PDB file of C-alpha atoms (C1' of nucleotides) in Angstrom:
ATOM      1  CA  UNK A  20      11.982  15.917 182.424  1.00  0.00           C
ATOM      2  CA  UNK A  21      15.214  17.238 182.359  1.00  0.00           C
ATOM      3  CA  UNK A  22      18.158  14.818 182.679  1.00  0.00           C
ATOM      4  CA  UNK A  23      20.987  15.204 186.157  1.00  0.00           C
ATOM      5  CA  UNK A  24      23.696  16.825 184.802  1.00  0.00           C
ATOM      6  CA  UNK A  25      26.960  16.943 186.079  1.00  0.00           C
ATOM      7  CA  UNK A  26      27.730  20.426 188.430  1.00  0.00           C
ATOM      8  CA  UNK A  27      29.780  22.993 187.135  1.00  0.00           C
ATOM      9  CA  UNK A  28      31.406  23.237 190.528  1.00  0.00           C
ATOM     10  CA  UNK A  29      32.874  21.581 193.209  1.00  0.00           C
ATOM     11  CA  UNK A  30      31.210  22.546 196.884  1.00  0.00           C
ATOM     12  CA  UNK A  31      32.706  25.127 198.444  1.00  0.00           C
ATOM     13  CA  UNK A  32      34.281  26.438 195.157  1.00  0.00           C
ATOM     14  CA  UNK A  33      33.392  29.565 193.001  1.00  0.00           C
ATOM     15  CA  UNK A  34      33.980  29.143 188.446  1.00  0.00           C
ATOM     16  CA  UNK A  35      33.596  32.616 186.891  1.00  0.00           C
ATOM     17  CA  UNK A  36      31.626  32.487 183.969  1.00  0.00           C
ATOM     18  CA  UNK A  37      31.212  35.333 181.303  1.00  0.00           C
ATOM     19  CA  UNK A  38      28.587  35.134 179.015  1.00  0.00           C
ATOM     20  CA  UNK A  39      28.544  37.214 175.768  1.00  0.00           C
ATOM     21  CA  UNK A  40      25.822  38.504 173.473  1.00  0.00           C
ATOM     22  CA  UNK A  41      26.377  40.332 170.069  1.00  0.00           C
ATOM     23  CA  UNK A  42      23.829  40.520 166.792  1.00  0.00           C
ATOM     24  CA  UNK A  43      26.638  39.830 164.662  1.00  0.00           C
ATOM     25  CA  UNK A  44      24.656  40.707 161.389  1.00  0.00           C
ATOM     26  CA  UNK A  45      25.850  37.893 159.383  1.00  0.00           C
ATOM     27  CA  UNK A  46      28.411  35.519 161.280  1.00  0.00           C
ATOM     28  CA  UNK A  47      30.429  34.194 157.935  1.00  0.00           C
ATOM     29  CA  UNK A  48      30.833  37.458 156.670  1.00  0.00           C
ATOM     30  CA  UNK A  49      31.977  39.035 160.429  1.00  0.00           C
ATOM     31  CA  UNK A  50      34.243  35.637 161.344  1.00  0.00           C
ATOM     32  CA  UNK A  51      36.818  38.138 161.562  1.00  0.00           C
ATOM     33  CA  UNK A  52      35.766  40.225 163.997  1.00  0.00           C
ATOM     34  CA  UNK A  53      33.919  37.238 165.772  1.00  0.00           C
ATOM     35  CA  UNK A  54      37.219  35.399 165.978  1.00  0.00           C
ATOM     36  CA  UNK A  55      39.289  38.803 167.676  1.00  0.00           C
ATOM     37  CA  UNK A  56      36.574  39.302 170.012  1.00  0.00           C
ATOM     38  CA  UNK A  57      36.307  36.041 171.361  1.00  0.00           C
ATOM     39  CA  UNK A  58      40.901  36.460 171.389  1.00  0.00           C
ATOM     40  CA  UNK A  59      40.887  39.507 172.865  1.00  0.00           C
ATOM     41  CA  UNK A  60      37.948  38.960 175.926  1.00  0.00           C
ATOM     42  CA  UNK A  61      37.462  34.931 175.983  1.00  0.00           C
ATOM     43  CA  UNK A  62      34.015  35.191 177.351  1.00  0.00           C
ATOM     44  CA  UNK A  63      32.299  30.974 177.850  1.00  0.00           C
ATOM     45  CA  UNK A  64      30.357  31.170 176.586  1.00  0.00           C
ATOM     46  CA  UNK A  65      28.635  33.628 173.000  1.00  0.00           C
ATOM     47  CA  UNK A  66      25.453  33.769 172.129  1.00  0.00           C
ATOM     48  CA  UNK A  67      24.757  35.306 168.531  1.00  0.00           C
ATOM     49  CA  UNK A  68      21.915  36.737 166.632  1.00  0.00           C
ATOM     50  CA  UNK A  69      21.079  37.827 163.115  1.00  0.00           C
ATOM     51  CA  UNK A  70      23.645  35.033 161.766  1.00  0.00           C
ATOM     52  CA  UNK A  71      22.181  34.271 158.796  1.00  0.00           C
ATOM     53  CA  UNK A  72      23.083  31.332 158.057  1.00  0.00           C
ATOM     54  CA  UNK A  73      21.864  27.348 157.591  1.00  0.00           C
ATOM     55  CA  UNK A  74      22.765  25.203 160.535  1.00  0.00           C
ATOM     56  CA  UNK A  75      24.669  22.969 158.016  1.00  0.00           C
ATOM     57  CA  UNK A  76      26.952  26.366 156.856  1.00  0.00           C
ATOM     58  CA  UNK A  77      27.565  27.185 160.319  1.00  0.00           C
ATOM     59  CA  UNK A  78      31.656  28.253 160.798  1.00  0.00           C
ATOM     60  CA  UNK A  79      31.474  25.730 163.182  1.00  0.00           C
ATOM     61  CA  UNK A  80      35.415  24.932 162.449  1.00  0.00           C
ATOM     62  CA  UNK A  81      36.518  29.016 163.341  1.00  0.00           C
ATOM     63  CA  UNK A  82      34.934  28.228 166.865  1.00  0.00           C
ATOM     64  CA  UNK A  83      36.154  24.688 167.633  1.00  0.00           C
ATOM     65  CA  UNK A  84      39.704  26.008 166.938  1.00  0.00           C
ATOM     66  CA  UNK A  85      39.159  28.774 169.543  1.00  0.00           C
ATOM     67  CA  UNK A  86      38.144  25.990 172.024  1.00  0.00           C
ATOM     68  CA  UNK A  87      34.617  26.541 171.971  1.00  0.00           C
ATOM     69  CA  UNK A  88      33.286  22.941 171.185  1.00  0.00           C
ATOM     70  CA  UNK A  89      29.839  23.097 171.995  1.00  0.00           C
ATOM     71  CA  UNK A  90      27.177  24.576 169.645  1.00  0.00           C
ATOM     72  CA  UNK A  91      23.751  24.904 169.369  1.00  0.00           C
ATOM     73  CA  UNK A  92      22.092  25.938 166.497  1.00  0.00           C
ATOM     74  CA  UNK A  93      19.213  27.718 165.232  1.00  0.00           C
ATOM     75  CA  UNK A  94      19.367  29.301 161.827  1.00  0.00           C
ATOM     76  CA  UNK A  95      17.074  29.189 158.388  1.00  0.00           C
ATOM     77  CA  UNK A  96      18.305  30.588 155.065  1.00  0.00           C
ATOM     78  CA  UNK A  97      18.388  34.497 154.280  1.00  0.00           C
ATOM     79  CA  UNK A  98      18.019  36.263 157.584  1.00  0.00           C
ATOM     80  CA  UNK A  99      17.435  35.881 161.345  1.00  0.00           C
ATOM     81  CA  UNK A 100      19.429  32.655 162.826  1.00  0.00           C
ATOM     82  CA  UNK A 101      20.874  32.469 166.901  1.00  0.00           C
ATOM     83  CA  UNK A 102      23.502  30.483 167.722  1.00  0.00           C
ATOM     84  CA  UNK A 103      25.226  29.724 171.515  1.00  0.00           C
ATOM     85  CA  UNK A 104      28.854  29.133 171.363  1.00  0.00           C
ATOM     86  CA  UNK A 105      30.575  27.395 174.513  1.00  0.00           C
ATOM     87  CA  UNK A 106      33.494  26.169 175.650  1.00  0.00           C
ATOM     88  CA  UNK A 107      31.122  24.155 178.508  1.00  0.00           C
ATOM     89  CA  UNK A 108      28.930  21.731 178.011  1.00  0.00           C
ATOM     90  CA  UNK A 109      25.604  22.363 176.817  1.00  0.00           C
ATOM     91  CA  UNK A 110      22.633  20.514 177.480  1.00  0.00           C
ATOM     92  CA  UNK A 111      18.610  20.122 176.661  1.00  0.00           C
ATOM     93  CA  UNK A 112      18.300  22.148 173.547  1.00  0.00           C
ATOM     94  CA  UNK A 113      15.030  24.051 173.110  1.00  0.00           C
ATOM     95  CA  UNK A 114      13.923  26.231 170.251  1.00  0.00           C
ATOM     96  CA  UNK A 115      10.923  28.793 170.710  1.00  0.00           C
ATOM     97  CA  UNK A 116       8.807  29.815 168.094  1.00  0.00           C
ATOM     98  CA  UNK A 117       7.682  32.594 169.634  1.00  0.00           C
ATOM     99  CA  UNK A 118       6.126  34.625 166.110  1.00  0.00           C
ATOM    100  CA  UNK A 119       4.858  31.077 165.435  1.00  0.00           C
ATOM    101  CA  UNK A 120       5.676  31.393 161.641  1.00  0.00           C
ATOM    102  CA  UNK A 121       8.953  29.333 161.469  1.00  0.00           C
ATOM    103  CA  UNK A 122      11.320  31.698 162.103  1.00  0.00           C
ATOM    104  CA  UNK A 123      14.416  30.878 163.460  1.00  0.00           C
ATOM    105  CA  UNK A 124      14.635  33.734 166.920  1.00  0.00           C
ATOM    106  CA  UNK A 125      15.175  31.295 169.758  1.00  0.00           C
ATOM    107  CA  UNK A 126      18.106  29.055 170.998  1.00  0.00           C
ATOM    108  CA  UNK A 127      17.776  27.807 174.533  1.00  0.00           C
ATOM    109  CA  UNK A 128      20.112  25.545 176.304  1.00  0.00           C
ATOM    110  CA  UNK A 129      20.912  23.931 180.341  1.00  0.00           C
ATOM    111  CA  UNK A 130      24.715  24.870 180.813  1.00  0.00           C
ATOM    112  CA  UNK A 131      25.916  22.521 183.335  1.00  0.00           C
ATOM    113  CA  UNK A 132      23.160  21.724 185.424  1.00  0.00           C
ATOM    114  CA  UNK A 133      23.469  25.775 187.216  1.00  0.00           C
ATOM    115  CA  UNK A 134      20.829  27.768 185.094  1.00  0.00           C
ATOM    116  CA  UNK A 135      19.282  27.947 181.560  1.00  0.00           C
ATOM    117  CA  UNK A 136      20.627  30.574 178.947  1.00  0.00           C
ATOM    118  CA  UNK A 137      17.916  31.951 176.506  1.00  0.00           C
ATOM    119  CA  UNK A 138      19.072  33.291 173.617  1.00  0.00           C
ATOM    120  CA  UNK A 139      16.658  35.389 171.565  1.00  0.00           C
ATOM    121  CA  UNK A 140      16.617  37.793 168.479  1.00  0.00           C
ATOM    122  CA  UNK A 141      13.131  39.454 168.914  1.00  0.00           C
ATOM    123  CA  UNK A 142      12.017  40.852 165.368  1.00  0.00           C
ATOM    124  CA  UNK A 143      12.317  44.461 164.871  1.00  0.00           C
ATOM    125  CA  UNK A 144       8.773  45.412 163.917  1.00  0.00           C
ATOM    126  CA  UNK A 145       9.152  47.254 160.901  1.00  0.00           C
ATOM    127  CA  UNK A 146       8.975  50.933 160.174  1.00  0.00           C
ATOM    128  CA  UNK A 147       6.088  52.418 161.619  1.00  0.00           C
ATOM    129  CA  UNK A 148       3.917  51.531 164.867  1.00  0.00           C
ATOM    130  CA  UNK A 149       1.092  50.092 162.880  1.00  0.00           C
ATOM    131  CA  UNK A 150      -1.499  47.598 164.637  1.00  0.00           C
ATOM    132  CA  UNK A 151      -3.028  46.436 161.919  1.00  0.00           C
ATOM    133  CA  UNK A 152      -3.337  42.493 161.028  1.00  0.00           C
ATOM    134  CA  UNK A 153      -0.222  41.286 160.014  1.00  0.00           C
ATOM    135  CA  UNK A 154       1.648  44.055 160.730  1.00  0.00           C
ATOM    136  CA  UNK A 155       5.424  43.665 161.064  1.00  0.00           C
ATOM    137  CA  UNK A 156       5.061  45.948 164.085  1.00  0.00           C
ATOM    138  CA  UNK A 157       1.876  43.805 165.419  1.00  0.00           C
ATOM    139  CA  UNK A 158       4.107  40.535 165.153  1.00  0.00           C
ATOM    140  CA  UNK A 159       6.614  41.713 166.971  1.00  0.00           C
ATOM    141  CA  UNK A 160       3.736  42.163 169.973  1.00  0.00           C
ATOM    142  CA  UNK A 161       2.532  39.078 169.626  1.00  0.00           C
ATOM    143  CA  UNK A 162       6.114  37.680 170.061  1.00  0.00           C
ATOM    144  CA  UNK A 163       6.775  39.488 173.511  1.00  0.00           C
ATOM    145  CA  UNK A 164       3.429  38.821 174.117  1.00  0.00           C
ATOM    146  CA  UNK A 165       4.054  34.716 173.542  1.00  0.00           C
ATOM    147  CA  UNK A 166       7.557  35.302 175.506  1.00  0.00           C
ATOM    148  CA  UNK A 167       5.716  36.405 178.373  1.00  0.00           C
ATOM    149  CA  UNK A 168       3.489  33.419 178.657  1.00  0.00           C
ATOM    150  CA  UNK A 169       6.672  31.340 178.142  1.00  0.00           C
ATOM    151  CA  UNK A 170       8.140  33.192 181.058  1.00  0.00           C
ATOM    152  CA  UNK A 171       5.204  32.949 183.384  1.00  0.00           C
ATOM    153  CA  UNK A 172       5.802  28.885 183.592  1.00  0.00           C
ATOM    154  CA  UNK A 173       9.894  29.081 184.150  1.00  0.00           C
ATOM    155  CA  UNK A 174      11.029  27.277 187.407  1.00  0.00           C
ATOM    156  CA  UNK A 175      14.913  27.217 186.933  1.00  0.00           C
ATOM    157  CA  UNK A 176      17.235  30.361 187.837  1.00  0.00           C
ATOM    158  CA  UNK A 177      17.468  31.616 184.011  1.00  0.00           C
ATOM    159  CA  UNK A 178      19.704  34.286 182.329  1.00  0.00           C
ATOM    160  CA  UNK A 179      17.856  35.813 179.167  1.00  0.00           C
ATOM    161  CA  UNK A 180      20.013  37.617 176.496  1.00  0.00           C
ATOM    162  CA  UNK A 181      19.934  38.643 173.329  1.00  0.00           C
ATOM    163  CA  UNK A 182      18.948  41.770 170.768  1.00  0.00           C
ATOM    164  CA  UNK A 183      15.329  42.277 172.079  1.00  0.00           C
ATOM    165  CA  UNK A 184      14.907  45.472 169.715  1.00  0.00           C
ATOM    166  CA  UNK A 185      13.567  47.780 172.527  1.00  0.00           C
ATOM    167  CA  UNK A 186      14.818  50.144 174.238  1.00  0.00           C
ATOM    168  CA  UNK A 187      13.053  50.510 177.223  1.00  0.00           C
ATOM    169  CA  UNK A 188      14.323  53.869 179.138  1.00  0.00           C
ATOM    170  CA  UNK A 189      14.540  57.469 178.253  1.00  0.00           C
ATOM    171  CA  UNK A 190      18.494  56.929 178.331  1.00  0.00           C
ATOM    172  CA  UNK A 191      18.306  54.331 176.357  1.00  0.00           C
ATOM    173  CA  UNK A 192      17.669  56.236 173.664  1.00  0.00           C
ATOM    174  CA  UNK A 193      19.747  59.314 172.191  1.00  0.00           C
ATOM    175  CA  UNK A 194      16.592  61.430 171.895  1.00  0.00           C
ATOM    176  CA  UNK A 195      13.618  60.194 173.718  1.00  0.00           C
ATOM    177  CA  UNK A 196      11.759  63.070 172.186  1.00  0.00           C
ATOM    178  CA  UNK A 197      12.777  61.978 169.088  1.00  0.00           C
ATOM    179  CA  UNK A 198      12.063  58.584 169.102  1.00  0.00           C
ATOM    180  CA  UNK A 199       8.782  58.086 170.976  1.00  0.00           C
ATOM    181  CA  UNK A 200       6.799  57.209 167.890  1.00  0.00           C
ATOM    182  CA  UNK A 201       9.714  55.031 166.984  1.00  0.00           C
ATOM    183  CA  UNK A 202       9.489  51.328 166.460  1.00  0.00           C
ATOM    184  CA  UNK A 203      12.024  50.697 169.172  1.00  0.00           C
ATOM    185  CA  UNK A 204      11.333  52.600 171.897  1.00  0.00           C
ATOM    186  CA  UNK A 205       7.259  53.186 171.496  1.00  0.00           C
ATOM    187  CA  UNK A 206       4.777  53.563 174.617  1.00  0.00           C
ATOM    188  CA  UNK A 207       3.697  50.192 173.444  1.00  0.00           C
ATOM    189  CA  UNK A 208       6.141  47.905 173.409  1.00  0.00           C
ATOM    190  CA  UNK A 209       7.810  49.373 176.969  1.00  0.00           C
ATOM    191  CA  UNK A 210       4.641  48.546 178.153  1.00  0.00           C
ATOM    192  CA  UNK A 211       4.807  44.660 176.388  1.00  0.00           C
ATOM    193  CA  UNK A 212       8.527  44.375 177.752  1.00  0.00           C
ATOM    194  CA  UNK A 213       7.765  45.661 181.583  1.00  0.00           C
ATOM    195  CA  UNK A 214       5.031  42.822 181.360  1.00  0.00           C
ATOM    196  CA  UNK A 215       7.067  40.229 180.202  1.00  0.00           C
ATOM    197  CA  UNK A 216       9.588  41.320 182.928  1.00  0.00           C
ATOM    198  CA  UNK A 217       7.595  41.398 185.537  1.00  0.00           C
ATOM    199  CA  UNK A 218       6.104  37.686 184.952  1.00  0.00           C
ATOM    200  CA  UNK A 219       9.475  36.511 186.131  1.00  0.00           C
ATOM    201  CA  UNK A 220      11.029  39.530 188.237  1.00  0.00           C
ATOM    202  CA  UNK A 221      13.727  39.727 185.593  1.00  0.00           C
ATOM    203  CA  UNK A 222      16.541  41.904 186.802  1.00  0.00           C
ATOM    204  CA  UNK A 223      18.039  44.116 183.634  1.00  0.00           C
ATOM    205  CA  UNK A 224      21.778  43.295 184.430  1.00  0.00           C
ATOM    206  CA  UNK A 225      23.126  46.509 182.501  1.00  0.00           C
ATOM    207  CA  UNK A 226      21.452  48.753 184.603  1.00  0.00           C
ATOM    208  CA  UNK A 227      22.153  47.200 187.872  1.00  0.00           C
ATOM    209  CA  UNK A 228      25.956  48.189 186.706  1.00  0.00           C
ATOM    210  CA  UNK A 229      25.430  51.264 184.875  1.00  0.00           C
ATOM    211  CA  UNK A 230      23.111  53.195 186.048  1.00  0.00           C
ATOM    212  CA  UNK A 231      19.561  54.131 184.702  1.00  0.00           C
ATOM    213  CA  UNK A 232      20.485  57.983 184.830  1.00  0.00           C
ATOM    214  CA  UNK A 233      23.419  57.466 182.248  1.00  0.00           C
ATOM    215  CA  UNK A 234      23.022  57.218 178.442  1.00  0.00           C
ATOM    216  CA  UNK A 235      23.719  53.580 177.343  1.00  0.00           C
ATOM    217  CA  UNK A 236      23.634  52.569 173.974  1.00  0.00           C
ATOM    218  CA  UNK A 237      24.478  49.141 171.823  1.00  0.00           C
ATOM    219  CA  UNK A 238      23.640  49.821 168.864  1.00  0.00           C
ATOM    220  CA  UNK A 239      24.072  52.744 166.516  1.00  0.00           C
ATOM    221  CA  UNK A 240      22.850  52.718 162.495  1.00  0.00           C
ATOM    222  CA  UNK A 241      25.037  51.753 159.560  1.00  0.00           C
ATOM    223  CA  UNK A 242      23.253  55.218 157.774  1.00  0.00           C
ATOM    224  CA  UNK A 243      25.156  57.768 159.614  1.00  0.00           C
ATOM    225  CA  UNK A 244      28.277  59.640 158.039  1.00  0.00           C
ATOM    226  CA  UNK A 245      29.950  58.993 161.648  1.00  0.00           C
ATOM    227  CA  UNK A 246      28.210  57.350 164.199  1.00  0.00           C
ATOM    228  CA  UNK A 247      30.418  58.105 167.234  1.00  0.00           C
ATOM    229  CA  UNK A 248      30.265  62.014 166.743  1.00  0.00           C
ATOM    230  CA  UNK A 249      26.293  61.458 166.100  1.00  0.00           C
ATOM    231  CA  UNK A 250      26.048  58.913 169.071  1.00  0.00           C
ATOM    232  CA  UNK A 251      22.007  58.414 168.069  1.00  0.00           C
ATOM    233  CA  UNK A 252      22.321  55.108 169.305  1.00  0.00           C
ATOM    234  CA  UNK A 253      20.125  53.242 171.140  1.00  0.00           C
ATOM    235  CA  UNK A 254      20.099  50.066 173.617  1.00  0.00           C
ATOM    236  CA  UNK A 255      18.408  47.016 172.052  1.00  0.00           C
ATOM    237  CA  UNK A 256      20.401  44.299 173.523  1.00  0.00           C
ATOM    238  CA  UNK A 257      20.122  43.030 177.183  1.00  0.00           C
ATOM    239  CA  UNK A 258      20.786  40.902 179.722  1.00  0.00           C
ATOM    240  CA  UNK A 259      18.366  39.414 182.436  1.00  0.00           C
ATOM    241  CA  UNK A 260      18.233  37.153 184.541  1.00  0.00           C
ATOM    242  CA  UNK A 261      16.017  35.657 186.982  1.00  0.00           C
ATOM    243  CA  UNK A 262      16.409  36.955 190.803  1.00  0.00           C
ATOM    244  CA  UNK A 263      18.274  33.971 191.913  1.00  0.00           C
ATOM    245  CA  UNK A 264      20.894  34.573 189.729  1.00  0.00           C
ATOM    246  CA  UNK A 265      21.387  38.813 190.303  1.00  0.00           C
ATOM    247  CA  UNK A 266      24.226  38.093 193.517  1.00  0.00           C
ATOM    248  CA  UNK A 267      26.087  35.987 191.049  1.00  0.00           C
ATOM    249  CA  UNK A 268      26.331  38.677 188.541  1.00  0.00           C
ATOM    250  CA  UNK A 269      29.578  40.647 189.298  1.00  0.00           C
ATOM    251  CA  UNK A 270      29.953  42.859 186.255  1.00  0.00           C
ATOM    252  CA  UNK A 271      28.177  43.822 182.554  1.00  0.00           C
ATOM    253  CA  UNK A 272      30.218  45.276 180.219  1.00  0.00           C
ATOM    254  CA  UNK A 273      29.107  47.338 177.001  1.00  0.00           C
ATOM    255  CA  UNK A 274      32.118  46.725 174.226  1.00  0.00           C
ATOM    256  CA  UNK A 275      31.936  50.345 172.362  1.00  0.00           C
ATOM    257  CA  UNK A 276      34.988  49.782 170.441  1.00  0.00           C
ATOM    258  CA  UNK A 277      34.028  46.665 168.859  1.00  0.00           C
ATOM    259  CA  UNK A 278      31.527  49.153 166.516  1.00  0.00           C
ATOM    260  CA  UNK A 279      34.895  50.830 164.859  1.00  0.00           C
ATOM    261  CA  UNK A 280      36.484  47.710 164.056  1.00  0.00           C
ATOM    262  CA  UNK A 281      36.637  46.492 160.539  1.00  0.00           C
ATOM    263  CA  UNK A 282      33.443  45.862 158.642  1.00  0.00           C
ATOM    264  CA  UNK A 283      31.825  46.518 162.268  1.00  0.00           C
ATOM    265  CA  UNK A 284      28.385  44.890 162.738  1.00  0.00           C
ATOM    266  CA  UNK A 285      25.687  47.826 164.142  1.00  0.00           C
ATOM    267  CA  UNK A 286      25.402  46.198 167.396  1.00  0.00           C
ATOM    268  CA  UNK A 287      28.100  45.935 169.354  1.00  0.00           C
ATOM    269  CA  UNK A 288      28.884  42.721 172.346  1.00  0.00           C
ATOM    270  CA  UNK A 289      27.835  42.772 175.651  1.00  0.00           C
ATOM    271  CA  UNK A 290      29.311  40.833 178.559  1.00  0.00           C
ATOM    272  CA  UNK A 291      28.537  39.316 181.475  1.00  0.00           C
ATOM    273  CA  UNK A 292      30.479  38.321 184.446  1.00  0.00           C
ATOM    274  CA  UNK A 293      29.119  35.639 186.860  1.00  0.00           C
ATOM    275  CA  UNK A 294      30.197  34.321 189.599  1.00  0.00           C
ATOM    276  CA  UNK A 295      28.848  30.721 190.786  1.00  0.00           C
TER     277      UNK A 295
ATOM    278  C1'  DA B  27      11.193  66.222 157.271  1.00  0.00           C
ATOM    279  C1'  DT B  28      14.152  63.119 154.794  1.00  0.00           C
ATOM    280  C1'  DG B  29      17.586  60.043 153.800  1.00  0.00           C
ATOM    281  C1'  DG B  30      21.315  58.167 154.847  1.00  0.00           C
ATOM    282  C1'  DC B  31      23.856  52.039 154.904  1.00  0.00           C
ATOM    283  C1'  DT B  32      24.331  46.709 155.144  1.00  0.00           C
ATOM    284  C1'  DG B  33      24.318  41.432 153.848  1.00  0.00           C
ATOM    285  C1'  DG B  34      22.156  37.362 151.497  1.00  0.00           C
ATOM    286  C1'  DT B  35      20.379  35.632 147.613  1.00  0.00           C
ATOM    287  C1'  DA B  36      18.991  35.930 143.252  1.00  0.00           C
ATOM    288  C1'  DG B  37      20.249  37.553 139.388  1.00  0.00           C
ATOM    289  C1'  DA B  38      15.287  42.603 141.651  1.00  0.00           C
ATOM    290  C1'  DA B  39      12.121  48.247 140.150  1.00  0.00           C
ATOM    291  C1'  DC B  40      14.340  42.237 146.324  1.00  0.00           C
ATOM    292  C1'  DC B  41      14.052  41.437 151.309  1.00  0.00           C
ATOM    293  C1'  DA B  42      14.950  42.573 156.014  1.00  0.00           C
ATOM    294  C1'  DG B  43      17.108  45.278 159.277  1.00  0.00           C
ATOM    295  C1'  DA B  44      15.542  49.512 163.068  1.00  0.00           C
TER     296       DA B  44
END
DNA sequence: ATGGCTGGTAGAACCAGA
């Protein structure tokens, strides 16, 4: 059961709340950039993937100085690892295993009794579309596959972010020509992310703001000579939420010029603006 | 059609990313 928790509001009154997602691609060696982001747009709350790190190595210290005192933690050694950042409370920790081999992808928490944030790094799926057992690519089913049962059995308003390493639309992809025997953007895994949306009625913030006729990218490769002039980019990293929760939602925001900063990771932040 | 780059960890002719 989960514990009362104190509102985040008094009645009658609105708090804005923006709530960040970025695959940072290592958090210690991107403090830097971490640290101006979080300067230059304050967003609540951060939630981070691909931070490989420990839990006990965790820059905890660069955040609490910034004011964000609340942390929860999901990392291993090596690769993979979410954290959520926040300068609110944070409540009921939960950590999915959703590949059910140990890997650390999931980071859940209540934030003040409104709604629960899911934070999730689903795995990429390797280099080719290739079913067979034990596939990289087949994992990566089964994990939107065991999200979608998880989703079937939610009963609180719920925001779900993260890198979810799909791109579902045609312009969410700078060729979808190109890349439709892509891991990424494959007939296959649209099909495994419209089911997990559907189980819920998750509304895909981004496109609610931008919409579905206009190119939107998050992430562009580390391998081209210039990504911006290239622009093959491709939108892996989302924001839903559960239908309760779309009015409150009053703006997304797709932080382009984060990828030419210093040591850039190859995603770049995405924000959310709610009102409550 | 291909290869291009990146960080962590081990000390790789690695792994994983996407």
């Amino acid at each position: 059961m989960l514990r009362p928790l104190p509102p985040l509001k008094h009645p009658g009154m609105t708090t804005t709340l923006r709530i960040a997602s970025w695959n940072i691609n290592s958090v210690r060696f991107r403090i830097d950039i971490v640290e101006r982001f979080l300067r230059d747009h304050g967003p609540d709350i951060l939630c981070l993937q691909e931070t490989k790190v420990v839990d006990e190595q965790f820059p905890e210290g660069a955040f609490r100085q910034l004011g964000y005192n609340h942390i929860a933690l999901n990392g291993q050694p090596m690769h993979h690892g979410v954290a959520i950042i926040s300068k609110v409370p944070l409540h009921n920790r939960t950590a999915e295993d959703w590949q059910a081999n140990g890997e650390a992808r999931h980071v859940g928490v209540e934030v003040a009794g409104s709604f629960r944030l899911e934070n999730v790094y689903v795995p990429a799926g390797g280099e080719a579309p290739d079913f067979t057992d034990g596939s990289k690519f087949r994992q990566k089913l089964d994990f939107v596959g065991r999200m979608t049962e998880w989703s079937r059995a939610l009963n609180k308003p719920t925001i779900l972010t993260g890198d979810f390493n799909i791109a579902p639309l045609e312009t969410d992809v700078w060729s979808h020509k190109q890349l439709v025997n892509v891991v990424s953007h494959t007939a296959v895994e649209i099909e495994a992310l419209d089911k997990l949306q559907a189980t819920a009625n998750w509304v895909d913030l981004a496109r609610q703001f931008i919409p579905p006729e206009e190119p939107l990218f998050t992430w562009w490769s580390y391998r081209a000579q210039d990504w911006e002039t290239s622009n093959r980019g491709r939108r892996l990293d989302h924001m839903w939420v559960t239908p309760d929760l779309l009015d409150k939602a009053v703006s997304h925001v797709v932080h382009k010029p984060v990828r030419n900063w210093g040591k850039p990771s190859d995603h770049i932040p995405i924000v959310t603006e709610f009102r409550l």
